[in-house]
PDB file of C-alpha atoms in Angstrom:
ATOM      1  CA  MET A 857      51.214 112.092 133.398  1.00 49.00           C
ATOM      2  CA  GLY A 858      54.083 112.293 135.854  1.00 51.00           C
ATOM      3  CA  ILE A 859      54.432 108.481 136.064  1.00 51.00           C
ATOM      4  CA  SER A 860      57.163 106.896 133.937  1.00 54.00           C
ATOM      5  CA  ASN A 861      56.468 104.032 131.536  1.00 54.00           C
ATOM      6  CA  ALA A 862      58.233 101.457 133.705  1.00 52.00           C
ATOM      7  CA  SER A 863      56.299 102.302 136.846  1.00 51.00           C
ATOM      8  CA  ALA A 864      53.040 102.395 134.848  1.00 52.00           C
ATOM      9  CA  MET A 865      53.741  98.863 133.593  1.00 50.00           C
ATOM     10  CA  LEU A 866      54.438  97.680 137.142  1.00 50.00           C
ATOM     11  CA  GLN A 867      51.151  99.166 138.330  1.00 53.00           C
ATOM     12  CA  LEU A 868      49.251  97.453 135.514  1.00 49.00           C
ATOM     13  CA  THR A 869      50.834  94.049 136.129  1.00 50.00           C
ATOM     14  CA  SER A 870      50.223  94.232 139.871  1.00 50.00           C
ATOM     15  CA  GLN A 871      46.451  94.658 139.281  1.00 50.00           C
ATOM     16  CA  PHE A 872      46.148  91.183 137.756  1.00 50.00           C
ATOM     17  CA  ASP A 873      46.618  87.834 139.450  1.00 50.00           C
ATOM     18  CA  LEU A 874      49.640  86.376 137.667  1.00 50.00           C
ATOM     19  CA  SER A 875      50.378  83.531 140.034  1.00 51.00           C
ATOM     20  CA  GLY A 876      48.831  80.964 137.690  1.00 50.00           C
ATOM     21  CA  LEU A 877      51.111  81.833 134.782  1.00 50.00           C
ATOM     22  CA  SER A 878      54.329  79.842 134.729  1.00 50.00           C
ATOM     23  CA  GLY A 879      57.529  81.565 133.688  1.00 50.00           C
ATOM     24  CA  PHE A 880      56.056  85.053 133.989  1.00 48.00           C
ATOM     25  CA  SER A 881      57.688  87.577 136.265  1.00 48.00           C
ATOM     26  CA  ALA A 882      55.449  90.357 137.504  1.00 49.00           C
ATOM     27  CA  SER A 883      58.404  92.539 138.385  1.00 53.00           C
ATOM     28  CA  ALA A 884      59.839  92.682 134.846  1.00 54.00           C
ATOM     29  CA  PRO A 885      57.669  94.429 132.251  1.00 56.00           C
ATOM     30  CA  ARG A 886      57.729  92.825 128.801  1.00 57.00           C
ATOM     31  CA  MET A 887      57.226  94.218 125.372  1.00 56.00           C
ATOM     32  CA  GLY A 888      54.153  93.111 123.476  1.00 54.00           C
ATOM     33  CA  ASN A 889      56.074  91.161 120.814  1.00 54.00           C
ATOM     34  CA  ASP A 890      58.161  89.121 123.294  1.00 51.00           C
ATOM     35  CA  GLU A 891      55.638  86.276 123.152  1.00 50.00           C
ATOM     36  CA  THR A 892      55.978  85.838 119.377  1.00 52.00           C
ATOM     37  CA  ARG A 893      59.770  85.523 119.292  1.00 52.00           C
ATOM     38  CA  GLY A 894      60.184  81.895 120.288  1.00 50.00           C
ATOM     39  CA  GLY A 895      58.752  80.346 117.146  1.00 53.00           C
ATOM     40  CA  GLY A 896      55.223  79.857 118.549  1.00 54.00           C
ATOM     41  CA  GLY A 897      56.187  77.664 121.492  1.00 58.00           C
ATOM     42  CA  GLY A 898      53.690  79.202 123.926  1.00 63.00           C
ATOM     43  CA  GLY A 899      56.280  80.262 126.513  1.00 67.00           C
ATOM     44  CA  PRO A 900      58.652  83.192 126.407  1.00 78.00           C
ATOM     45  CA  ALA A 901      61.724  82.738 124.200  1.00 80.00           C
ATOM     46  CA  THR A 902      65.179  82.500 125.715  1.00 85.00           C
ATOM     47  CA  SER A 903      68.152  83.972 123.883  1.00 85.00           C
ATOM     48  CA  VAL A 904      71.806  83.447 124.582  1.00 85.00           C
ATOM     49  CA  ILE A 905      74.285  86.095 123.550  1.00 86.00           C
ATOM     50  CA  ALA A 906      77.695  84.559 122.990  1.00 86.00           C
ATOM     51  CA  LYS A 907      80.731  86.802 122.986  1.00 86.00           C
ATOM     52  CA  VAL A 908      82.788  86.020 119.931  1.00 87.00           C
ATOM     53  CA  LYS A 909      86.386  87.125 120.175  1.00 86.00           C
ATOM     54  CA  PRO A 910      87.635  88.310 116.793  1.00 87.00           C
ATOM     55  CA  LYS A 911      90.722  86.450 115.700  1.00 88.00           C
ATOM     56  CA  THR A 912      93.347  88.981 114.806  1.00 91.00           C
ATOM     57  CA  LYS A 913      96.738  88.134 113.478  1.00 92.00           C
ATOM     58  CA  ARG A 914      99.888  90.164 113.757  1.00 93.00           C
ATOM     59  CA  PRO A 915     100.759  92.208 110.676  1.00 95.00           C
ATOM     60  CA  ASN A 916     103.588  91.046 108.454  1.00 97.00           C
ATOM     61  CA  LEU A 917     106.909  92.694 109.179  1.00 98.00           C
ATOM     62  CA  TYR A 918     109.355  94.058 106.636  1.00 98.00           C
ATOM     63  CA  ARG A 919     113.083  94.727 106.896  1.00 98.00           C
ATOM     64  CA  VAL A 920     114.316  98.054 105.536  1.00 98.00           C
ATOM     65  CA  LEU A 921     117.757  97.593 103.978  1.00 98.00           C
ATOM     66  CA  ILE A 922     120.391  99.992 102.671  1.00 98.00           C
ATOM     67  CA  LEU A 923     122.572  98.848  99.791  1.00 98.00           C
ATOM     68  CA  ASN A 924     126.231  99.770  99.360  1.00 97.00           C
ATOM     69  CA  ASP A 925     127.456 101.839  96.450  1.00 96.00           C
ATOM     70  CA  ASP A 926     130.815 103.363  95.575  1.00 94.00           C
ATOM     71  CA  TYR A 927     129.622 106.979  95.423  1.00 97.00           C
ATOM     72  CA  THR A 928     127.501 107.828  98.486  1.00 97.00           C
ATOM     73  CA  PRO A 929     129.662 109.268 101.292  1.00 97.00           C
ATOM     74  CA  MET A 930     129.729 107.352 104.567  1.00 97.00           C
ATOM     75  CA  GLU A 931     128.753 110.506 106.475  1.00 98.00           C
ATOM     76  CA  PHE A 932     125.596 110.825 104.366  1.00 98.00           C
ATOM     77  CA  VAL A 933     124.583 107.226 105.186  1.00 98.00           C
ATOM     78  CA  VAL A 934     125.122 107.909 108.900  1.00 98.00           C
ATOM     79  CA  HIS A 935     123.015 111.073 108.577  1.00 98.00           C
ATOM     80  CA  VAL A 936     120.206 109.115 106.876  1.00 98.00           C
ATOM     81  CA  LEU A 937     120.229 106.473 109.623  1.00 98.00           C
ATOM     82  CA  GLU A 938     120.042 109.141 112.316  1.00 98.00           C
ATOM     83  CA  LYS A 939     117.360 111.191 110.558  1.00 98.00           C
ATOM     84  CA  PHE A 940     114.948 108.504 109.322  1.00 98.00           C
ATOM     85  CA  PHE A 941     115.615 105.570 111.650  1.00 98.00           C
ATOM     86  CA  GLN A 942     116.330 107.449 114.915  1.00 98.00           C
ATOM     87  CA  LYS A 943     119.707 105.765 115.399  1.00 98.00           C
ATOM     88  CA  ASP A 944     122.305 107.378 117.614  1.00 98.00           C
ATOM     89  CA  ALA A 945     125.702 108.204 116.105  1.00 98.00           C
ATOM     90  CA  GLU A 946     127.303 104.970 117.339  1.00 98.00           C
ATOM     91  CA  ALA A 947     124.544 102.662 116.057  1.00 98.00           C
ATOM     92  CA  ALA A 948     124.358 104.525 112.740  1.00 98.00           C
ATOM     93  CA  THR A 949     128.125 104.230 112.260  1.00 98.00           C
ATOM     94  CA  LYS A 950     128.004 100.521 113.057  1.00 98.00           C
ATOM     95  CA  ILE A 951     125.238  99.921 110.467  1.00 98.00           C
ATOM     96  CA  MET A 952     127.052 102.071 107.887  1.00 98.00           C
ATOM     97  CA  LEU A 953     130.260 100.057 108.329  1.00 98.00           C
ATOM     98  CA  HIS A 954     128.293  96.816 108.017  1.00 98.00           C
ATOM     99  CA  VAL A 955     126.822  98.095 104.741  1.00 98.00           C
ATOM    100  CA  HIS A 956     130.289  99.156 103.574  1.00 97.00           C
ATOM    101  CA  HIS A 957     131.869  95.750 104.299  1.00 98.00           C
ATOM    102  CA  HIS A 958     128.979  93.409 103.449  1.00 98.00           C
ATOM    103  CA  GLY A 959     127.149  95.333 100.737  1.00 97.00           C
ATOM    104  CA  ILE A 960     123.842  95.469 102.603  1.00 98.00           C
ATOM    105  CA  GLY A 961     122.623  96.420 106.069  1.00 98.00           C
ATOM    106  CA  GLU A 962     119.362  96.408 108.005  1.00 98.00           C
ATOM    107  CA  CYS A 963     118.064  99.758 109.217  1.00 97.00           C
ATOM    108  CA  GLY A 964     115.004  98.433 111.027  1.00 98.00           C
ATOM    109  CA  VAL A 965     111.946  96.167 110.952  1.00 98.00           C
ATOM    110  CA  PHE A 966     108.498  97.713 110.447  1.00 98.00           C
ATOM    111  CA  THR A 967     104.968  97.017 109.281  1.00 97.00           C
ATOM    112  CA  TYR A 968     104.395  97.319 105.537  1.00 98.00           C
ATOM    113  CA  GLU A 969     103.130 100.912 105.457  1.00 97.00           C
ATOM    114  CA  ILE A 970     105.875 102.243 107.723  1.00 98.00           C
ATOM    115  CA  ALA A 971     108.613 100.361 105.855  1.00 98.00           C
ATOM    116  CA  GLU A 972     107.318 101.632 102.525  1.00 98.00           C
ATOM    117  CA  THR A 973     107.230 105.198 103.823  1.00 98.00           C
ATOM    118  CA  LYS A 974     110.782 105.002 105.171  1.00 98.00           C
ATOM    119  CA  VAL A 975     112.120 103.584 101.895  1.00 98.00           C
ATOM    120  CA  THR A 976     110.426 106.394  99.957  1.00 98.00           C
ATOM    121  CA  GLN A 977     111.733 109.057 102.350  1.00 98.00           C
ATOM    122  CA  VAL A 978     115.311 107.770 102.145  1.00 98.00           C
ATOM    123  CA  MET A 979     115.234 107.477  98.359  1.00 98.00           C
ATOM    124  CA  ASP A 980     113.767 110.980  97.944  1.00 98.00           C
ATOM    125  CA  PHE A 981     116.296 112.446 100.381  1.00 98.00           C
ATOM    126  CA  ALA A 982     119.197 110.749  98.564  1.00 98.00           C
ATOM    127  CA  ARG A 983     117.991 111.974  95.152  1.00 98.00           C
ATOM    128  CA  LYS A 984     117.528 115.488  96.508  1.00 98.00           C
ATOM    129  CA  HIS A 985     121.164 115.458  97.628  1.00 98.00           C
ATOM    130  CA  GLN A 986     122.298 113.811  94.357  1.00 98.00           C
ATOM    131  CA  HIS A 987     123.436 110.512  95.864  1.00 98.00           C
ATOM    132  CA  PRO A 988     122.725 107.105  94.286  1.00 98.00           C
ATOM    133  CA  LEU A 989     121.937 105.506  97.666  1.00 98.00           C
ATOM    134  CA  GLN A 990     119.528 102.581  97.364  1.00 98.00           C
ATOM    135  CA  CYS A 991     117.066 101.583 100.082  1.00 98.00           C
ATOM    136  CA  VAL A 992     114.773  98.563  99.744  1.00 98.00           C
ATOM    137  CA  MET A 993     112.389  96.525 101.867  1.00 98.00           C
ATOM    138  CA  GLU A 994     111.893  92.773 102.105  1.00 98.00           C
ATOM    139  CA  LYS A 995     109.413  90.608 103.962  1.00 97.00           C
ATOM    140  CA  LYS A 996     110.856  89.207 107.159  1.00 93.00           C
TER     141      LYS A 996
END
């Protein structure tokens, strides 16, 4: 019982004269149902495994925008940009001034879930500090 299944199969196949069988390899043991897979064609079936590459598309991107209002302090907007959008003081000040002069400014571009989370965080933070700051997202 110390002989493995593969070596037992090789010993069995070497006892028979297989030279008259076409397409049969004595060195490769076969399972008993291999002969029935080809649709009854008599010979062993041949299968081809094709690698199918899944077609993935890039996720849609969304712009997170801050809207200007007359009540939210400029320092608070800079703080929000630093805290939630990882902007340095210079970049945050530049965006804040753009919002102040143009009424709207882009904080960043993200996938849907991240953009939605950032908008919610900013809005909750502004409400908690009693500021009417508005943050929205739009598809890019």
